[in-house]
Coordinates of N, CA and C in Angstrom, one line a residue:
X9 N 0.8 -1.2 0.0 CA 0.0 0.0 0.0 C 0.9 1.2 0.0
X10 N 0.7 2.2 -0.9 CA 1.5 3.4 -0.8 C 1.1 4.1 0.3
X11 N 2.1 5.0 0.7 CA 2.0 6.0 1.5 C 1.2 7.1 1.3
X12 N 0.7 7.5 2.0 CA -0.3 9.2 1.5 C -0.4 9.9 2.9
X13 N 0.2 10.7 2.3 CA 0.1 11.8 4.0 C -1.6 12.1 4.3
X14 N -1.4 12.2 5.3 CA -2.8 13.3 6.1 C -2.6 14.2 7.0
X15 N -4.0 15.3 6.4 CA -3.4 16.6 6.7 C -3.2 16.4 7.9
X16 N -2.7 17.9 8.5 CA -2.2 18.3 10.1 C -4.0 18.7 10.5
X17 N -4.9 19.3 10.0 CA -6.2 19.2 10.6 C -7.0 18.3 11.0
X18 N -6.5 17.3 10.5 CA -7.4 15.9 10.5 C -6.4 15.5 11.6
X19 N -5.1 15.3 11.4 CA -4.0 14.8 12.9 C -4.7 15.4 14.5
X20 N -5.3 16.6 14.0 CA -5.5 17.7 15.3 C -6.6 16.8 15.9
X21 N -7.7 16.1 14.9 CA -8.8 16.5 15.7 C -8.9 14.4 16.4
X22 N -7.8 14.2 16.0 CA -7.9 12.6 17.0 C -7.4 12.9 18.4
X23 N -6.4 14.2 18.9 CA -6.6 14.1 20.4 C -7.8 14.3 20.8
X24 N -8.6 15.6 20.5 CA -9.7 16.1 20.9 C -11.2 14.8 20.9
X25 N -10.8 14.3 19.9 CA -12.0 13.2 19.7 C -11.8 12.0 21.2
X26 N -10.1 11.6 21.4 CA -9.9 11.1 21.9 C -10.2 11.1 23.6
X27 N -9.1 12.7 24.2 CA -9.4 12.9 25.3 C -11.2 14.1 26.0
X28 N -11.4 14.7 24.9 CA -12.3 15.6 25.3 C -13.7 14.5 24.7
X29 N -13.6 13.8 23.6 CA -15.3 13.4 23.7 C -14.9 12.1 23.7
X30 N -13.7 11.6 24.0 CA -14.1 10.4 24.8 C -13.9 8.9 24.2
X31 N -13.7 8.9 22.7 CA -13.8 7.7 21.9 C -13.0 6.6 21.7
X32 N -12.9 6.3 21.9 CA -11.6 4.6 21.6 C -11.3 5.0 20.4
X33 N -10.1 4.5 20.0 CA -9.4 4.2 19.0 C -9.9 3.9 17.9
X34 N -10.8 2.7 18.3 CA -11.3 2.1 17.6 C -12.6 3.3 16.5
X35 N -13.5 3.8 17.6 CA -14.4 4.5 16.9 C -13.4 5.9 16.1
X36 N -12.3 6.3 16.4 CA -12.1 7.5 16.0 C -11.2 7.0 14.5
X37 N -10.6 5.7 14.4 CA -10.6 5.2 12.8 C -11.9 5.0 12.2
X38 N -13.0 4.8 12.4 CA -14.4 4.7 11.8 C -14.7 6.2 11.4
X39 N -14.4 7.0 12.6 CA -15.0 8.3 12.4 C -14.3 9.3 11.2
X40 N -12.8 8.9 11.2 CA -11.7 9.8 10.3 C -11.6 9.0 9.5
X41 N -11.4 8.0 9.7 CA -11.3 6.8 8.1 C -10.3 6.7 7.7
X42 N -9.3 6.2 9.1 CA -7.9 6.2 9.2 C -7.3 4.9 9.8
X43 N -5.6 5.1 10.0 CA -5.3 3.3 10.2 C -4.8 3.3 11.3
X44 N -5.3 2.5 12.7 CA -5.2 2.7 14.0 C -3.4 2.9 14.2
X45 N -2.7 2.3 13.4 CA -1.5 3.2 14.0 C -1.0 4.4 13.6
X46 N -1.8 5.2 12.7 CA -1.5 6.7 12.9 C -2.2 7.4 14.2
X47 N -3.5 6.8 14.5 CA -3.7 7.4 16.0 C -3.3 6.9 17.0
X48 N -2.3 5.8 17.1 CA -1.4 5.4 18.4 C -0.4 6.4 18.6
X49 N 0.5 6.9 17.1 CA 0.9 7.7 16.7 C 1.1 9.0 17.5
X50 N -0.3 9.5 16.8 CA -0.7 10.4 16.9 C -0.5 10.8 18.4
X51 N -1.5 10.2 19.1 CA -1.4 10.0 20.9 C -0.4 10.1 21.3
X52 N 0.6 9.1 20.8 CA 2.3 9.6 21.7 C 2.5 10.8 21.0
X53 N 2.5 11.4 20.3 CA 3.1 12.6 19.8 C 2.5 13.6 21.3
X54 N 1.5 13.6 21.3 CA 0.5 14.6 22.0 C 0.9 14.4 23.6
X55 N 0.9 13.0 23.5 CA 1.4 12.9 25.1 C 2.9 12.9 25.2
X56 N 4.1 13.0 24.5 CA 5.6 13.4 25.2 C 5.5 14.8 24.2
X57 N 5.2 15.4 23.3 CA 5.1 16.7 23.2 C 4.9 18.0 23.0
X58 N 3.1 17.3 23.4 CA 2.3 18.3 23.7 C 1.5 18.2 22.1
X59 N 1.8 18.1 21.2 CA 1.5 18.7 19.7 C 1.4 17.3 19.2
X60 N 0.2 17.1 17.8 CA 0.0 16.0 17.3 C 0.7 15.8 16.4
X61 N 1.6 16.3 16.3 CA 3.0 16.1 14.5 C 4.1 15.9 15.7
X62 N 5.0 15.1 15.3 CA 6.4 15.2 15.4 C 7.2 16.3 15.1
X63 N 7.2 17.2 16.4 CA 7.9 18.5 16.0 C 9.6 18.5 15.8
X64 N 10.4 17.3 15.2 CA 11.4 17.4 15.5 C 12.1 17.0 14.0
X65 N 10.9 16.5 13.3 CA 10.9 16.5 12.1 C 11.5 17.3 11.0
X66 N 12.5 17.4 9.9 CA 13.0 18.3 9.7 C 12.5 18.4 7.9
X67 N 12.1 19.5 8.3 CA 11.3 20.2 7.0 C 12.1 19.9 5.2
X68 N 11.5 19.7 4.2 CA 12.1 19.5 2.9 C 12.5 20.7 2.5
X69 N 13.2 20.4 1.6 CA 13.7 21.7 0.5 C 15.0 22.4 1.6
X70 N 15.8 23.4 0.7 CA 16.6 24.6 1.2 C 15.6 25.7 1.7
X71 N 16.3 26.7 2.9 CA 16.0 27.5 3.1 C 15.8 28.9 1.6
X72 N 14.8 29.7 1.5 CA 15.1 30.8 0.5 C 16.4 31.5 0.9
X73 N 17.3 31.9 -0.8 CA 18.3 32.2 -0.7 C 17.7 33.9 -0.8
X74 N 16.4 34.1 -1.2 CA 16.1 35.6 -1.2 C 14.9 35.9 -0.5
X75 N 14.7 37.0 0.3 CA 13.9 37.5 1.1 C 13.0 38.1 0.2
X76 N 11.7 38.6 1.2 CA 10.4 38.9 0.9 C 11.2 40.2 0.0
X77 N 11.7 41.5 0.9 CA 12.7 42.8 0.5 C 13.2 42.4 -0.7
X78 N 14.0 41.4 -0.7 CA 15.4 41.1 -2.0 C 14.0 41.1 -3.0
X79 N 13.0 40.0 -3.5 CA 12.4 39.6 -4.0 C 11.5 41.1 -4.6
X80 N 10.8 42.0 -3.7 CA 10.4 43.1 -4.1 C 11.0 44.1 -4.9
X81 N 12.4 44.0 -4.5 CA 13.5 44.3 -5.0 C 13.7 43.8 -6.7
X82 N 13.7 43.0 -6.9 CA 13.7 42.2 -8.4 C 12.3 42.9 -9.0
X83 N 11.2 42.6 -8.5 CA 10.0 42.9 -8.8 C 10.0 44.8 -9.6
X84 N 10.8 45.6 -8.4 CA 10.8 46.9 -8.8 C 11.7 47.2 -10.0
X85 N 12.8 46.6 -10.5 CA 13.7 46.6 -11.2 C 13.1 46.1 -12.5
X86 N 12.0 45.2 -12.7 CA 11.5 45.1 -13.8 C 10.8 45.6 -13.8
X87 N 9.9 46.4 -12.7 CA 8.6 47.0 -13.6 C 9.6 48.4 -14.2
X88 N 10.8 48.9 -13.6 CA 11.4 49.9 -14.5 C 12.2 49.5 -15.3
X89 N 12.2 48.7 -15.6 CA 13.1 48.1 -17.3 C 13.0 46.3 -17.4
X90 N 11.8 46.0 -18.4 CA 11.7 45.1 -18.2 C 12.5 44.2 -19.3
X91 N 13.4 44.6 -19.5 CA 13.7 44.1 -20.6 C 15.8 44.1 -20.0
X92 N 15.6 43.5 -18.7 CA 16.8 43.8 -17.9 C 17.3 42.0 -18.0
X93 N 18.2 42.0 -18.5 CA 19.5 41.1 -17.9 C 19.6 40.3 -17.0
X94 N 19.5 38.5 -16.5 CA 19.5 38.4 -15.2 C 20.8 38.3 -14.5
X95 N 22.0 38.6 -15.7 CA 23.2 39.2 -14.9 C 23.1 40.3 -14.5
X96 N 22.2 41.2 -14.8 CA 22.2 42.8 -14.4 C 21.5 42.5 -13.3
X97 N 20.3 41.9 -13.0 CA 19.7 41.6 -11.9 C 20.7 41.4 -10.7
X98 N 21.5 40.2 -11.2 CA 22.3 39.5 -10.2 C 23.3 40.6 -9.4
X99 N 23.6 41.2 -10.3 CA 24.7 42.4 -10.3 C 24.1 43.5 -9.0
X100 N 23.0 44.0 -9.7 CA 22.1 45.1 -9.2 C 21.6 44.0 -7.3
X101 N 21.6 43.4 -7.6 CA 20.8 42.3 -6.3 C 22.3 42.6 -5.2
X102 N 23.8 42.3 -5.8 CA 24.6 42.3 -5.1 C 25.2 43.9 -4.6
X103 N 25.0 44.6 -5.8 CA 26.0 46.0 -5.1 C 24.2 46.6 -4.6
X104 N 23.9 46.4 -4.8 CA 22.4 47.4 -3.8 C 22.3 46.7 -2.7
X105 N 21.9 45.7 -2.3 CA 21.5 44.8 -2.0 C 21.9 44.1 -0.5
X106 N 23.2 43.4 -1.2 CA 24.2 42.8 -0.7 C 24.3 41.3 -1.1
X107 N 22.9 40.9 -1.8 CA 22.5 39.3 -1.6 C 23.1 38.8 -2.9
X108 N 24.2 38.0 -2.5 CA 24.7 36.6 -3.6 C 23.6 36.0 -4.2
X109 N 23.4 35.9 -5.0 CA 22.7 34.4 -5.9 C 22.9 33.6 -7.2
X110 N 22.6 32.8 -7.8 CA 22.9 32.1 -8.8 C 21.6 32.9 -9.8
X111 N 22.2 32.3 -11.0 CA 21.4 33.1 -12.1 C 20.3 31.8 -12.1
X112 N 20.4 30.5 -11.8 CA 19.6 29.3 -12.1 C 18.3 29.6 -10.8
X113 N 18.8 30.5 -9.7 CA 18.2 31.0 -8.3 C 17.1 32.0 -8.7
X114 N 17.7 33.0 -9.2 CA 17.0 34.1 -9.9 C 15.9 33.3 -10.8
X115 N 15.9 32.7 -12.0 CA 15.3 32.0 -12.8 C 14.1 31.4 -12.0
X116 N 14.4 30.7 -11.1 CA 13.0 29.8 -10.6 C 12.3 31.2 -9.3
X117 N 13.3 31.9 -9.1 CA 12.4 33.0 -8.9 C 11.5 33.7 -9.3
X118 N 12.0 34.3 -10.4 CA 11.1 34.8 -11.7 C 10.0 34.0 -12.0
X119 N 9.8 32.5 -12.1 CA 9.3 31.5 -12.7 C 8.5 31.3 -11.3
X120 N 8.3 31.7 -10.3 CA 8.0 31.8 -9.2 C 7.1 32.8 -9.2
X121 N 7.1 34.0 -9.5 CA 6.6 35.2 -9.8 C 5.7 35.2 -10.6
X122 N 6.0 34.3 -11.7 CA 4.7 34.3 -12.5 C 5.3 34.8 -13.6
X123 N 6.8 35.3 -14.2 CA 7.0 36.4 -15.2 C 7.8 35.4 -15.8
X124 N 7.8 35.7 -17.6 CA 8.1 35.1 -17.8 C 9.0 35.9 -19.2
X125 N 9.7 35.3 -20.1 CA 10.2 36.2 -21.0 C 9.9 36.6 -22.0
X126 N 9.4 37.3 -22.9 CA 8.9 37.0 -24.2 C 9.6 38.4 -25.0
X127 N 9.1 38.2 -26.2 CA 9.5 38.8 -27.4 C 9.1 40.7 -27.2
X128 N 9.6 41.4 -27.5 CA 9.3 42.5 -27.1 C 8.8 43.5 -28.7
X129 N 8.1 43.9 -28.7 CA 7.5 44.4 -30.1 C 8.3 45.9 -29.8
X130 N 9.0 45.9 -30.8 CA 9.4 47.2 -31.4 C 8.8 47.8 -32.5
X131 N 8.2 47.1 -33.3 CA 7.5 48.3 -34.7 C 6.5 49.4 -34.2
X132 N 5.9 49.2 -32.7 CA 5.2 50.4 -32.1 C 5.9 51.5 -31.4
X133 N 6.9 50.8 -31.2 CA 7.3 52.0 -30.8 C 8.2 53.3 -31.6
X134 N 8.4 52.8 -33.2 CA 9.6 53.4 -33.8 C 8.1 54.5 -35.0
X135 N 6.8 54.1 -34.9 CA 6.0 54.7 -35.3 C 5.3 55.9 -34.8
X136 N 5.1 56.4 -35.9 CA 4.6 58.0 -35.6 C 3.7 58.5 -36.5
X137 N 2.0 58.3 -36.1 CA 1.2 58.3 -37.2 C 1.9 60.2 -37.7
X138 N 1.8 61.2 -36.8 CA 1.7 62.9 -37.5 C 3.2 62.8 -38.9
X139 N 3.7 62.1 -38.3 CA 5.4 62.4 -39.1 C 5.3 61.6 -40.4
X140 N 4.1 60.0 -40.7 CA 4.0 59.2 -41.8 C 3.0 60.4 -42.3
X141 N 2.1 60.7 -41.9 CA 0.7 61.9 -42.8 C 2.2 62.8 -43.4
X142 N 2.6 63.7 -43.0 CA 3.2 64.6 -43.4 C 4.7 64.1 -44.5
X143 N 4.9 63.4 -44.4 CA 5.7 62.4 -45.4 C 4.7 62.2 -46.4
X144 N 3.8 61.6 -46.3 CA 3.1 60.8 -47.9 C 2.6 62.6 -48.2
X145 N 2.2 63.6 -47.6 CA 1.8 64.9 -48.1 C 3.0 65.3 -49.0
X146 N 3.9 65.1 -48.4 CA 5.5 65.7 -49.3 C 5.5 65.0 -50.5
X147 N 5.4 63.4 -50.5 CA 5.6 62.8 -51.6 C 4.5 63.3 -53.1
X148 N 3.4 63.3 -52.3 CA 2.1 64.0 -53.2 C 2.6 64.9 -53.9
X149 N 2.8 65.7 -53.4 CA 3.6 67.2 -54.0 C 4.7 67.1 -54.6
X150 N 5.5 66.3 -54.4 CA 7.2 66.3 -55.2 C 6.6 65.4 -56.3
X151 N 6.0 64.0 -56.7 CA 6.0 63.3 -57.3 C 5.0 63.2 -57.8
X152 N 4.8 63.2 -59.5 CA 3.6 63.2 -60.1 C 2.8 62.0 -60.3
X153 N 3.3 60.8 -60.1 CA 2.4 59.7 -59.6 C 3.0 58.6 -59.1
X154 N 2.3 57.3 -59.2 CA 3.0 56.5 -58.6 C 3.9 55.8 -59.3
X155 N 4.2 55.6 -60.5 CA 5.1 55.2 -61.2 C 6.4 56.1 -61.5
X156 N 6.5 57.3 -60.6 CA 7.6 57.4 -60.6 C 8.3 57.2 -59.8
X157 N 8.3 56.3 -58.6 CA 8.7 55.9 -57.2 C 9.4 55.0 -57.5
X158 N 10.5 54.6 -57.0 CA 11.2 53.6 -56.7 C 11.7 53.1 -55.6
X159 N 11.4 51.8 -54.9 CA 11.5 51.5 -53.6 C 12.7 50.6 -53.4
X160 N 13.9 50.7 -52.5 CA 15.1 49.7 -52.4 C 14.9 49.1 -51.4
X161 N 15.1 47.2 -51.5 CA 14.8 47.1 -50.0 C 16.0 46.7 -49.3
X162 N 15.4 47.1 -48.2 CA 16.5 47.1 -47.0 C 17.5 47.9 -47.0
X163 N 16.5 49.3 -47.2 CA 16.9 50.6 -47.2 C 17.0 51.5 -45.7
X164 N 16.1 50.6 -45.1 CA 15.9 51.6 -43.8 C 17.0 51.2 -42.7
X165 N 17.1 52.0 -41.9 CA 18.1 51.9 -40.5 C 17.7 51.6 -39.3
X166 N 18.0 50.4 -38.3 CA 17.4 50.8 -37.3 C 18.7 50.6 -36.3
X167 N 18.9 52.1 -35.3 CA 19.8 52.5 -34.5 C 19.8 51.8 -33.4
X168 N 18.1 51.2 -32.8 CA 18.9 50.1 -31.9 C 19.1 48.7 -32.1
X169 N 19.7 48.5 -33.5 CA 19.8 47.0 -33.5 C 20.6 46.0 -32.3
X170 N 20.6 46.9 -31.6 CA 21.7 46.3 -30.2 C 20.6 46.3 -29.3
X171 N 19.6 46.8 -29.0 CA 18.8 46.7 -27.7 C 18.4 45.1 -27.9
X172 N 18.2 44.9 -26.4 CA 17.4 43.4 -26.0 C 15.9 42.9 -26.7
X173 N 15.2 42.1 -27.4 CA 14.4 41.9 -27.7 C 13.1 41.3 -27.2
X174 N 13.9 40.8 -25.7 CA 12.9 40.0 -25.0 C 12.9 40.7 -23.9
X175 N 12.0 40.5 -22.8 CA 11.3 41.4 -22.1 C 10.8 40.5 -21.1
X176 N 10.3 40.9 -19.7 CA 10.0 40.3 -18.6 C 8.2 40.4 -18.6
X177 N 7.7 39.9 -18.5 CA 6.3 39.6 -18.3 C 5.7 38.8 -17.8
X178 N 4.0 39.2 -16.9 CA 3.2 37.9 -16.7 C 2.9 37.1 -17.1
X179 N 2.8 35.8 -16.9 CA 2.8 34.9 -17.8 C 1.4 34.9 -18.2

């Protein structure tokens, strides 16, 4: 039979069933729908100390390498550039900060957060409906139709081909 935990509210209520309303063993597996040696268990826990878990138990996982602060901290730094580096994080985390961490730390942080990376649209922002009107007005006027135009491609420039493309977001 596999193991399956049960909760700590359901653990609580076999002292109470036990010493305050009185029930055998017997009835309080009928009543929880449990297996008499978790409430023998149970009982010794409660009688050497005091609490129906084994408080001596040592909890899973590592401790957080980042506080609630540190964490708010990351949070503030993307909503002002979200399109930030998680070495610059890392960086920004240590000389502000003070707090070491791994970039793989940071990552399940983030991923913890809810944010996630994605693609960052630049064609809105390099547009300008007043400045396109006033261009096609110029061309109207210089050029007597459309066949006199000639179009080269991959003629245009764009000055930040070096900015980052991906960006921090909710998932």
């Amino acid at each position: 039979m596999p193991h399956c935990s049960v909760s700590l509210d359901l653990k609580a209520h076999i002292p109470i069933l036990h010493y305050s309303a009185g029930y055998s063993v017997k009835e309080i597996c009928g009543i929880l729908g449990i297996r008499k040696s978790l409430v023998y268990q149970t009982l010794q826990y409660y009688a050497v100390h005091g609490v129906f878990h084994n408080p001596n138990t040592r909890k899973c996982g590592q401790h957080r390498k980042l506080t609630s602060i540190n964490i708010n901290f990351i949070k503030s730094l993307i909503s002002e550039q979200h399109t930030i580096y998680l070495d610059k994080i890392q960086e920004q985390l240590l000389t502000r900060r003070g707090a070491q961490v791994s970039i793989s730390t940071l990552m399940r942080t983030l991923c913890w957060l809810h944010l996630t990376n994605k693609d960052v649209s630049d064609c809105a922002l390099e547009r300008n409906v007043e400045q396109q009107a006033i261009f096609m007005n110029k061309m109207v006027d210089l050029v007597g139709g459309p066949n006199m135009l000639m179009f080269g491609d991959e003629a245009s420039k764009d000055e930040r081909t070096s900015a980052q493309r991906c960006g921090w977001l909710l998932r």
